[in-house]
XYZ file of C-alpha atoms in Angstrom:
690
model
C 0.000 0.000 0.000
C 1.362 3.423 -0.911
C 1.753 6.438 1.359
C -1.569 7.816 0.158
C -3.486 4.925 1.736
C -5.037 7.146 4.428
C -6.010 9.669 1.789
C -7.483 6.760 -0.156
C -9.506 5.862 2.938
C -10.954 9.370 3.082
C -11.773 9.351 -0.632
C -13.290 5.872 -0.349
C -15.472 7.069 2.499
C -16.784 9.861 0.273
C -17.444 7.341 -2.500
C -19.605 5.237 -0.184
C -22.234 7.966 -0.011
C -24.503 6.923 -2.954
C -25.184 3.316 -1.798
C -26.209 4.486 1.648
C -29.819 5.470 1.121
C -30.248 6.429 4.762
C -27.096 8.549 4.935
C -28.991 11.807 4.473
C -31.164 10.747 7.399
C -28.047 10.159 9.478
C -26.479 13.501 8.618
C -29.657 15.565 8.967
C -30.933 13.952 12.160
C -27.649 13.227 13.860
C -25.192 15.616 12.245
C -22.868 12.692 11.570
C -20.496 12.385 8.663
C -19.204 9.053 7.414
C -16.002 9.337 9.420
C -18.124 9.772 12.550
C -19.853 6.491 11.811
C -16.753 4.317 11.812
C -15.462 5.937 15.030
C -18.837 5.764 16.777
C -18.016 3.507 19.705
C -20.748 1.004 20.595
C -22.412 1.563 23.950
C -22.290 -2.124 24.856
C -22.315 -5.654 23.489
C -25.150 -7.929 24.564
C -24.468 -11.642 24.596
C -26.451 -14.845 24.983
C -25.525 -18.523 24.835
C -27.516 -21.458 23.525
C -29.242 -23.104 26.491
C -28.972 -26.867 26.784
C -30.723 -27.375 30.145
C -33.644 -25.005 30.655
C -34.100 -26.149 34.263
C -30.728 -24.721 35.327
C -31.072 -21.275 33.772
C -30.948 -18.164 35.979
C -33.760 -15.643 35.497
C -31.173 -12.846 35.245
C -29.374 -14.025 32.099
C -30.317 -13.939 28.431
C -30.321 -17.377 26.804
C -31.106 -18.871 23.410
C -33.440 -21.852 22.990
C -35.038 -23.557 20.017
C -38.814 -23.908 20.134
C -41.743 -25.168 18.103
C -44.552 -22.599 17.974
C -47.874 -24.171 19.019
C -50.662 -21.595 19.210
C -51.436 -17.841 19.423
C -53.839 -16.418 22.019
C -55.266 -12.890 21.911
C -58.055 -11.531 24.124
C -60.032 -9.055 21.995
C -62.374 -8.121 24.860
C -59.814 -7.277 27.537
C -56.824 -5.393 26.183
C -55.085 -5.530 29.545
C -54.470 -9.262 29.059
C -51.162 -9.657 27.159
C -50.780 -11.439 23.844
C -49.577 -15.030 24.405
C -47.943 -17.641 22.223
C -47.528 -21.188 23.510
C -44.454 -23.070 22.379
C -42.578 -26.260 23.096
C -38.896 -26.569 23.977
C -37.939 -30.248 24.102
C -40.521 -31.553 26.593
C -41.164 -28.207 28.283
C -44.023 -25.831 27.579
C -42.906 -22.199 27.214
C -45.231 -19.183 27.053
C -44.123 -16.184 24.974
C -45.672 -12.992 26.344
C -46.067 -9.634 24.550
C -47.295 -6.396 26.169
C -48.034 -4.324 23.086
C -50.894 -2.598 21.297
C -49.583 -3.739 17.934
C -49.459 -7.538 17.720
C -50.630 -8.240 14.177
C -47.096 -8.897 12.977
C -46.551 -11.717 15.485
C -48.520 -14.328 13.524
C -46.338 -13.628 10.496
C -43.007 -14.157 12.247
C -44.031 -16.785 14.832
C -45.578 -19.262 12.399
C -47.448 -22.144 14.040
C -45.788 -25.569 13.864
C -42.501 -23.961 12.796
C -39.203 -24.522 14.605
C -37.360 -21.297 15.397
C -34.630 -20.051 17.695
C -35.412 -17.285 20.216
C -33.493 -15.225 22.773
C -34.697 -13.830 26.105
C -34.854 -14.218 29.876
C -36.645 -17.350 31.065
C -38.910 -16.790 34.067
C -40.861 -19.262 36.162
C -44.438 -17.947 36.341
C -47.201 -20.017 37.978
C -45.165 -23.198 37.531
C -44.684 -22.515 33.811
C -41.707 -21.225 31.828
C -42.242 -17.790 30.347
C -40.259 -15.381 28.127
C -41.414 -11.780 27.752
C -40.825 -10.164 24.347
C -38.432 -12.807 22.964
C -36.225 -11.996 19.977
C -35.948 -14.367 16.992
C -32.350 -15.405 16.287
C -30.941 -16.795 13.045
C -28.530 -19.696 13.381
C -26.206 -17.895 10.964
C -25.799 -15.108 13.538
C -24.336 -17.455 16.125
C -20.600 -17.616 16.745
C -19.321 -21.201 16.896
C -22.973 -22.310 16.857
C -23.182 -21.335 20.505
C -22.974 -17.578 21.214
C -25.001 -14.618 19.957
C -23.545 -11.107 20.172
C -25.510 -7.919 19.584
C -23.811 -4.541 19.223
C -25.793 -1.709 20.815
C -25.263 1.992 20.069
C -26.649 5.033 21.854
C -29.766 6.078 19.983
C -29.552 9.453 18.273
C -32.911 11.204 18.043
C -35.057 9.086 15.682
C -32.154 6.919 14.543
C -32.234 3.534 16.291
C -29.260 1.386 17.215
C -30.077 -1.235 14.559
C -30.110 1.396 11.797
C -26.815 2.874 12.937
C -25.220 -0.574 13.039
C -26.416 -1.454 9.542
C -24.976 1.779 8.138
C -21.665 1.304 9.913
C -21.287 -2.258 8.607
C -21.838 -0.996 5.051
C -19.103 1.591 5.521
C -16.743 -0.937 7.116
C -17.143 -3.273 4.166
C -15.356 -0.706 1.975
C -12.507 0.226 4.322
C -9.108 -0.273 2.637
C -5.936 -1.416 4.361
C -4.134 1.564 5.853
C -0.394 1.960 6.095
C 0.714 2.101 9.728
C 1.494 5.499 11.269
C 2.300 4.336 14.800
C 5.752 3.651 16.219
C 5.754 3.892 20.001
C 2.478 2.021 20.435
C 4.191 -1.181 19.394
C 6.843 -0.681 22.068
C 4.038 -0.962 24.612
C 1.976 -3.601 22.819
C 3.958 -5.651 20.303
C 0.867 -7.312 18.859
C -1.341 -4.239 18.666
C -3.922 -4.551 15.861
C -4.102 -2.191 12.893
C -6.526 0.742 12.663
C -8.736 -1.121 10.182
C -8.689 -4.326 12.223
C -9.691 -2.375 15.341
C -12.561 -0.573 13.624
C -13.918 -3.803 12.116
C -13.760 -5.665 15.417
C -15.540 -3.085 17.571
C -18.453 -2.980 15.125
C -18.526 -6.678 14.272
C -17.128 -8.368 17.388
C -16.273 -12.017 17.883
C -15.962 -11.687 21.662
C -18.091 -10.059 24.332
C -15.217 -8.009 25.803
C -14.165 -6.489 22.459
C -15.066 -2.938 23.523
C -13.757 -3.152 27.097
C -11.179 -0.497 28.044
C -8.411 -3.122 28.030
C -9.373 -4.726 24.723
C -6.469 -4.551 22.215
C -8.798 -2.875 19.703
C -9.851 -0.132 22.124
C -6.242 0.314 23.284
C -5.207 0.831 19.677
C -7.931 3.388 18.942
C -7.377 5.088 22.310
C -3.739 5.638 21.405
C -4.639 7.018 17.977
C -7.072 9.407 19.630
C -4.828 10.663 22.439
C -1.846 10.836 20.048
C -3.794 13.014 17.604
C -4.795 15.245 20.536
C -1.252 15.536 21.913
C 0.105 16.080 18.403
C -2.329 18.960 17.862
C -1.182 20.502 21.160
C 2.464 20.099 20.159
C 1.785 21.755 16.779
C 0.017 24.654 18.491
C 2.873 25.178 20.976
C 5.496 24.975 18.228
C 3.548 27.437 16.108
C 3.255 29.879 19.013
C 6.955 29.664 19.757
C 7.842 30.713 16.203
C 5.811 33.915 16.281
C 7.220 37.259 17.376
C 5.607 39.418 20.014
C 3.812 42.753 19.886
C 5.283 45.856 21.519
C 3.651 46.860 24.804
C 3.951 50.293 26.418
C 2.170 49.453 29.690
C 3.828 47.793 32.702
C 2.558 45.104 35.048
C 2.862 47.522 37.993
C 0.641 50.076 36.262
C -1.992 47.447 35.475
C -1.989 46.059 39.040
C -2.094 49.541 40.586
C -5.028 50.522 38.370
C -7.032 47.482 39.425
C -6.151 48.042 43.086
C -7.449 51.619 42.891
C -10.943 50.692 41.688
C -11.706 47.464 43.592
C -13.445 47.565 46.997
C -11.133 44.828 48.306
C -7.401 44.276 48.321
C -5.826 42.202 45.560
C -4.198 39.101 47.014
C -0.554 38.118 46.710
C -1.539 35.107 44.562
C -3.461 37.348 42.162
C -0.523 39.764 41.820
C 1.959 36.941 41.234
C -0.295 35.275 38.655
C -0.866 38.605 36.863
C 2.893 39.213 36.686
C 3.485 35.700 35.304
C 0.880 36.256 32.587
C 2.150 39.730 31.675
C 5.786 38.551 31.586
C 4.679 35.859 29.139
C 2.881 38.445 27.002
C 5.963 40.700 26.971
C 8.296 37.841 26.013
C 9.324 37.153 22.416
C 7.276 33.948 22.281
C 3.508 33.718 22.091
C 1.702 33.033 25.379
C -0.337 29.919 26.099
C -0.980 29.826 29.834
C -3.593 28.265 32.100
C -4.852 30.236 35.090
C -6.517 27.904 37.574
C -8.097 28.968 40.810
C -10.661 27.749 43.285
C -14.185 29.142 43.477
C -14.050 32.798 44.566
C -10.265 33.105 44.233
C -10.478 36.048 41.841
C -9.456 34.666 38.443
C -11.559 37.250 36.606
C -9.788 40.125 38.388
C -6.404 38.600 37.499
C -7.485 38.226 33.878
C -8.724 41.830 33.931
C -5.276 43.048 35.030
C -3.746 41.218 32.058
C -6.417 42.581 29.705
C -5.797 46.145 30.938
C -2.079 45.714 30.226
C -2.817 44.812 26.575
C -5.644 47.333 26.078
C -3.454 50.138 27.465
C -0.988 49.498 24.668
C -3.643 49.971 21.980
C -4.477 46.355 21.081
C -7.780 44.475 20.976
C -8.766 41.830 23.545
C -11.381 39.079 23.210
C -13.013 37.129 26.040
C -14.708 33.856 25.097
C -17.325 32.439 27.496
C -19.258 29.138 27.248
C -22.680 30.622 28.095
C -24.553 33.850 27.494
C -25.150 34.233 31.233
C -21.424 34.169 31.936
C -20.679 36.462 28.968
C -23.205 39.009 30.251
C -21.726 38.856 33.744
C -18.254 39.502 32.324
C -19.636 42.370 30.239
C -21.171 43.988 33.328
C -17.959 43.515 35.357
C -15.558 44.858 32.719
C -17.888 47.760 31.850
C -17.877 48.744 35.518
C -14.123 48.516 36.155
C -13.190 50.246 32.875
C -15.951 52.876 33.082
C -13.487 55.766 33.505
C -11.165 54.522 30.772
C -11.452 55.225 27.062
C -12.181 51.570 26.319
C -15.039 50.580 24.012
C -16.515 47.311 25.320
C -19.167 45.312 23.452
C -21.084 42.076 23.998
C -21.489 39.708 21.049
C -23.825 36.762 21.652
C -26.441 34.977 19.556
C -29.242 37.109 21.004
C -27.462 40.434 20.289
C -29.699 42.647 18.165
C -26.901 44.733 16.644
C -24.524 41.956 15.604
C -23.805 43.438 12.169
C -22.730 46.847 13.473
C -20.644 45.246 16.250
C -18.793 43.106 13.700
C -18.122 46.158 11.512
C -16.783 48.215 14.411
C -14.659 45.287 15.554
C -13.182 44.902 12.089
C -12.287 48.607 11.905
C -10.742 48.628 15.381
C -13.371 50.831 17.011
C -14.097 48.153 19.634
C -11.252 47.508 22.087
C -12.693 44.694 24.190
C -15.192 42.179 22.829
C -16.907 39.653 25.105
C -18.936 36.815 23.669
C -19.809 33.157 23.300
C -19.217 30.749 20.393
C -20.468 33.591 18.178
C -16.924 34.990 18.300
C -15.710 31.912 16.409
C -17.823 32.645 13.313
C -15.936 33.366 10.088
C -17.409 36.851 9.641
C -16.096 37.993 13.047
C -12.859 39.811 12.151
C -10.498 41.932 14.200
C -8.291 44.906 13.442
C -5.387 44.174 15.795
C -6.354 41.321 18.134
C -3.493 40.647 20.550
C -4.926 38.816 23.573
C -7.571 36.090 23.939
C -9.020 35.016 27.290
C -11.006 31.761 27.266
C -13.090 31.330 30.407
C -14.085 27.876 31.631
C -11.582 26.509 29.115
C -12.775 22.928 29.611
C -15.885 23.826 27.608
C -13.750 24.493 24.518
C -11.524 22.140 22.533
C -8.143 22.772 20.913
C -9.852 23.417 17.580
C -11.881 26.307 18.971
C -8.856 27.831 20.697
C -6.926 27.780 17.428
C -9.842 29.301 15.485
C -10.015 32.307 17.804
C -6.243 32.699 18.015
C -6.043 32.714 14.198
C -8.199 35.858 14.079
C -5.056 37.859 14.861
C -1.418 37.766 13.697
C 0.320 37.932 17.066
C -2.138 36.646 19.639
C -1.411 35.593 23.226
C -3.845 33.219 24.914
C -4.935 32.781 28.523
C -7.136 29.855 29.570
C -9.173 30.122 32.771
C -10.589 27.268 34.823
C -12.352 27.171 38.173
C -12.073 23.388 38.201
C -8.743 22.526 39.840
C -6.943 19.861 37.840
C -5.189 17.114 39.842
C -1.418 17.305 39.348
C -1.290 13.739 38.044
C -3.726 14.647 35.250
C -2.300 18.017 34.219
C 0.247 16.798 31.655
C -2.092 14.248 30.127
C -4.997 16.626 29.665
C -3.201 19.846 28.722
C 0.347 18.794 27.879
C 3.251 20.796 29.265
C 1.297 24.059 29.355
C 2.462 26.915 31.617
C 0.211 27.136 34.686
C -0.531 29.922 37.163
C -2.445 28.968 40.301
C -4.471 31.122 42.697
C -5.347 29.582 46.057
C -5.617 32.623 48.314
C -9.046 34.306 48.251
C -9.598 38.109 48.345
C -12.370 37.751 50.928
C -13.295 34.948 53.268
C -16.313 32.862 52.330
C -17.705 29.979 54.325
C -20.391 27.510 53.375
C -21.665 24.789 55.669
C -22.336 21.495 53.880
C -25.079 19.105 55.071
C -25.868 15.590 53.794
C -29.517 14.525 53.780
C -31.223 11.342 52.647
C -34.091 12.227 50.277
C -36.448 10.434 52.709
C -35.836 13.407 55.014
C -36.949 15.992 52.479
C -39.518 17.334 54.960
C -36.650 18.373 57.255
C -35.097 20.241 54.336
C -38.402 21.974 53.553
C -38.862 22.942 57.197
C -35.393 24.530 57.192
C -36.172 26.413 53.973
C -39.514 27.664 55.325
C -37.783 29.336 58.262
C -35.109 30.888 56.065
C -37.412 32.052 53.261
C -39.739 33.727 55.776
C -36.713 35.856 56.679
C -36.064 36.764 53.035
C -33.588 34.035 52.067
C -32.958 33.132 48.432
C -32.514 29.495 47.433
C -31.032 27.578 44.492
C -32.452 24.063 44.080
C -30.356 22.140 41.549
C -31.513 18.976 39.736
C -29.590 16.622 37.409
C -31.946 16.932 34.435
C -34.726 19.132 33.060
C -37.610 16.694 32.692
C -38.779 13.151 33.388
C -37.639 11.737 30.063
C -34.017 12.617 30.788
C -33.671 11.032 34.219
C -34.717 7.899 36.054
C -35.047 9.899 39.274
C -37.881 12.078 40.550
C -35.368 14.892 40.882
C -35.914 16.590 37.528
C -36.443 20.345 37.322
C -39.967 19.719 36.072
C -40.895 17.360 38.929
C -39.316 19.404 41.704
C -40.850 22.637 40.440
C -44.374 21.141 40.459
C -43.725 19.659 43.912
C -42.314 22.856 45.437
C -44.864 25.156 43.772
C -47.521 23.656 46.057
C -45.536 25.054 48.984
C -43.928 28.245 47.645
C -45.509 30.880 45.427
C -42.447 32.910 44.409
C -40.652 30.152 42.538
C -39.261 29.786 39.005
C -37.230 27.417 36.838
C -33.927 28.006 35.060
C -32.418 25.663 32.469
C -30.663 25.456 29.124
C -33.815 25.119 27.020
C -34.960 28.594 28.037
C -34.100 31.592 25.874
C -31.464 34.080 26.958
C -34.157 36.687 27.630
C -36.167 34.256 29.789
C -33.109 33.293 31.835
C -32.107 36.922 32.361
C -35.605 37.837 33.564
C -35.644 34.969 36.092
C -32.260 36.029 37.480
C -33.274 39.697 37.638
C -36.427 38.784 39.577
C -34.318 36.577 41.850
C -31.839 39.390 42.558
C -34.700 41.823 43.257
C -36.368 39.381 45.653
C -39.465 38.792 43.522
C -38.466 35.120 43.425
C -37.316 33.163 46.485
C -36.453 29.820 44.885
C -34.914 28.962 41.532
C -35.202 25.293 40.523
C -32.485 24.780 37.949
C -30.034 22.499 36.226
C -26.268 23.002 36.458
C -26.700 26.040 34.208
C -26.001 28.053 37.383
C -22.625 26.330 37.833
C -20.753 29.353 36.469
C -21.635 32.951 35.706
C -24.232 33.428 38.436
C -23.364 35.959 41.126
C -26.151 36.705 43.610
C -24.346 37.652 46.864
C -27.451 37.385 49.084
C -28.365 33.881 47.845
C -27.039 31.767 50.702
C -28.745 28.384 50.363
C -28.317 25.743 47.684
C -29.976 22.314 47.612
C -28.377 19.801 45.255
C -30.858 17.042 44.448
C -29.511 13.528 43.798
C -26.055 14.857 44.642
C -24.560 11.398 44.186
C -24.946 11.633 40.389
C -22.731 14.742 40.183
C -18.940 14.883 40.195
C -17.355 16.396 43.307
C -15.702 19.185 41.337
C -19.099 20.093 39.900
C -20.760 20.079 43.325
C -17.928 22.265 44.627
C -18.580 24.692 41.761
C -22.300 24.735 42.526
C -21.611 25.221 46.230
C -19.570 28.265 45.253
C -22.776 30.033 44.162
C -23.649 30.655 47.832
C -21.760 32.131 50.754
C -20.520 34.943 48.506
C -21.892 37.722 50.684
C -21.573 38.641 54.344
C -23.583 35.693 55.693
C -22.526 32.055 55.874
C -23.860 29.855 53.083
C -25.580 26.475 53.420
C -25.239 23.651 50.909
C -27.611 20.687 51.327
C -26.646 17.538 49.444
C -29.656 15.252 49.055
C -28.923 11.669 48.073
C -31.108 8.649 47.350
C -31.379 5.395 49.291
C -29.227 3.175 47.079
C -26.053 5.132 47.814
C -22.921 2.976 47.851
C -20.250 3.254 50.531
C -17.831 4.831 48.025
C -20.474 7.374 46.952
C -21.124 8.320 50.582
C -17.366 8.674 51.148
C -17.170 11.006 48.157
C -19.962 13.265 49.396
C -18.443 13.293 52.881
C -15.280 14.856 51.418
C -17.313 17.993 50.721
C -18.208 18.256 54.412
C -14.552 18.070 55.380
C -13.002 20.700 53.121
C -13.671 23.846 51.084
C -10.406 23.458 49.132
C -11.151 22.610 45.504
C -7.626 21.318 44.889
C -7.875 18.896 47.801
C -11.325 17.792 46.643
C -10.061 17.077 43.122
C -7.148 14.964 44.398
C -9.330 12.946 46.794
C -12.017 12.404 44.166
C -9.366 11.132 41.766
C -8.159 8.575 44.328
C -11.677 7.398 45.181
C -13.277 7.213 41.765
C -10.411 7.009 39.327
C -10.234 9.502 36.495
C -12.364 7.783 33.900
C -15.616 9.150 35.268
C -14.104 12.549 36.040
C -12.772 12.965 32.509
C -16.048 11.636 31.162
C -17.987 14.535 32.658
C -15.866 16.997 30.691
C -14.733 18.738 33.832
C -11.201 18.999 32.530
C -11.486 19.107 28.760
C -14.084 19.246 26.017
C -12.236 16.938 23.636
C -15.011 14.386 24.201
C -12.765 11.348 23.808
C -14.530 8.339 22.346
C -11.933 5.683 23.102
C -9.378 7.226 25.446
C -10.096 6.783 29.158
C -7.548 8.313 31.525
C -8.105 5.697 34.232
C -7.159 2.800 31.956
C -4.977 4.526 29.365
C -2.752 6.816 31.414
C 0.404 5.113 30.128
C -0.777 5.634 26.552
C -1.229 9.339 27.226
C 2.286 9.760 28.577
C 3.736 7.873 25.602
C 1.658 9.914 23.143
C 2.781 13.215 24.651
C 6.462 12.241 24.576
C 6.172 10.969 21.002
C 4.361 14.110 19.813
C 6.980 16.423 21.347
C 9.862 14.430 19.863
C 8.188 14.221 16.459
C 7.639 17.990 16.204
C 11.301 18.564 17.050
C 12.551 16.473 14.116
C 9.688 17.069 11.661
C 7.892 20.309 12.700
C 5.946 20.624 9.438
C 5.155 16.878 9.172
C 6.709 16.711 5.687
C 8.307 13.284 6.072
C 6.650 10.101 4.805
C 5.351 9.392 8.290
C 4.430 13.036 8.803
C 2.124 12.919 5.775
C 0.326 9.910 7.269
C 0.012 11.706 10.599
C -1.646 14.685 8.917
C -4.330 12.235 7.857
C -4.538 10.928 11.409
C -5.261 14.497 12.528
C -8.065 14.698 9.975
C -9.500 11.351 11.027
C -9.823 12.611 14.597
C -10.982 16.092 13.569
C -7.860 18.077 14.330
C -8.082 20.000 11.062
C -7.226 23.331 12.691
C -3.867 21.898 13.764
C -3.258 20.659 10.210
C -4.126 24.122 8.895
C -1.453 25.654 11.131
C 1.088 23.456 9.344
C -0.234 24.554 5.953
C -0.056 28.190 7.006
C 3.535 27.651 8.098
């Protein structure tokens, strides 16, 4: 196979389009492209074995038996009585039960006096064997005439798992052999499978554990994924290091002194040190890529504002990218207030902005100095005159691609990433590479929040506590895992809790991501003014909500949240003069480990300590999975199982960029295709630009 084999793969994938009649359905309903199909990891693999002795079967396991269909029974007068088919397995009578309104098709597929093979759970009901909703199995689908495996995918809108699987198998049938791009992987695993072999096996498995984290096929794809990620980071760092710096007239002392003169509290030593580190980076000859991490309430925004003032004071443009409109608006209000006496034109650009066209024009002509916005800033028609500094807040909500897109809107752009989610030291290199980090631990003002654990059976005690507090004018956040019943198996949805609490409280409202920006702003304004006492919300309040006199937060089904997320939510209260109260409600089936995790929050207010302890208790797989530390949304890579792969990938990427910075070698050309396969096109474009 020639060096263009990966390019051939991409062209072949495009050529598959005509035969796939349902492809337009996939792309319109799911937003998937063909490449997304082959890398769509199955959710699970269901298995069942042919049963030889029906008497010994457990009711918990799926089994396969052959039967002879005897007779169909349907009660036309009482629809509550299920549809029944009697069958015979060897000498045992087996009843097949169907609870469905639509049963006409059953006579066509369960033909009387025919021998068929079915799969299901065998129950013992009134001294008879019974299988509810059995599935017909073809003998040709059995492996070694004994085992049946079914690949299950997460359903996407109206697209069912079976449809997705059928489409993927069609694509896989046309995959060519691909020339190997890996080197170091084979030092770890000498018999690692190829990319094609791995893709084929996860979608058409021969073993039940094919998609486990330690499967050779998943290990292979996990390395490809984390290597493409680390390679994109290495390309970005190398590209930044080659660029020269702007000239700045301001000094760090001037910027710090300005901020000190307008704030009602004293800037901490940590904030000053972090600001100096950032500004020294900006002043250096190399481009800046630095992470500023700080606990809840440590003053990251003030530190970022000092850095922004330094750049703005030298006549350059600054952009602040926020993940939500609520947070963008809060930043707009804060920066407008602190720069009110300065000749700095500040604008807000979000999807709901009414004057987007004029803002974009003024930005392009340099009339706007500081622009604050959401993903809208990433649009192609958003152009700058002399962008020099980009601040990305809650950086874990944005991937490398989005960072590069915004950075590319200027010629000599420094970048600062902010996170209020402390990253455990052991995870830092793997998640962000060898990025420069500034840390703020000291807080400008003391805040204290008492944390209480309550079983949901004691909800009346919680309500009694709230009644006393609300009668004195207290404001309460009540946070639920999901918006409505369809999204959660628990009662604790925003919809359910709102209806439940509305019977008790009159001044109550909901807040969630499905509401418009205007609706959310009105709810928060009413809450600040005291027209609303309780907001029942999702984690949309996790960042960007600052209501100093809101001192109580109830987190419903707290055991389904990550500790870092709970710590963030807890940070919404106790921000004023009074002590805050955080009530963590958990359900009855809480495990010992889950209770240990929640107890950590009672013991400490230190986000860094919480992150380290949570890592030790849970492992990192679940933490990474919640996107608390990065929005790369890995499909195959799992930190808990693949940490060694991550370290190897980072070392290999750094070494590779040293010897082949433009990826022009034979292997480099293949690796450019690897970047495309895992959607790191922005990194590839940096190479093209170079």
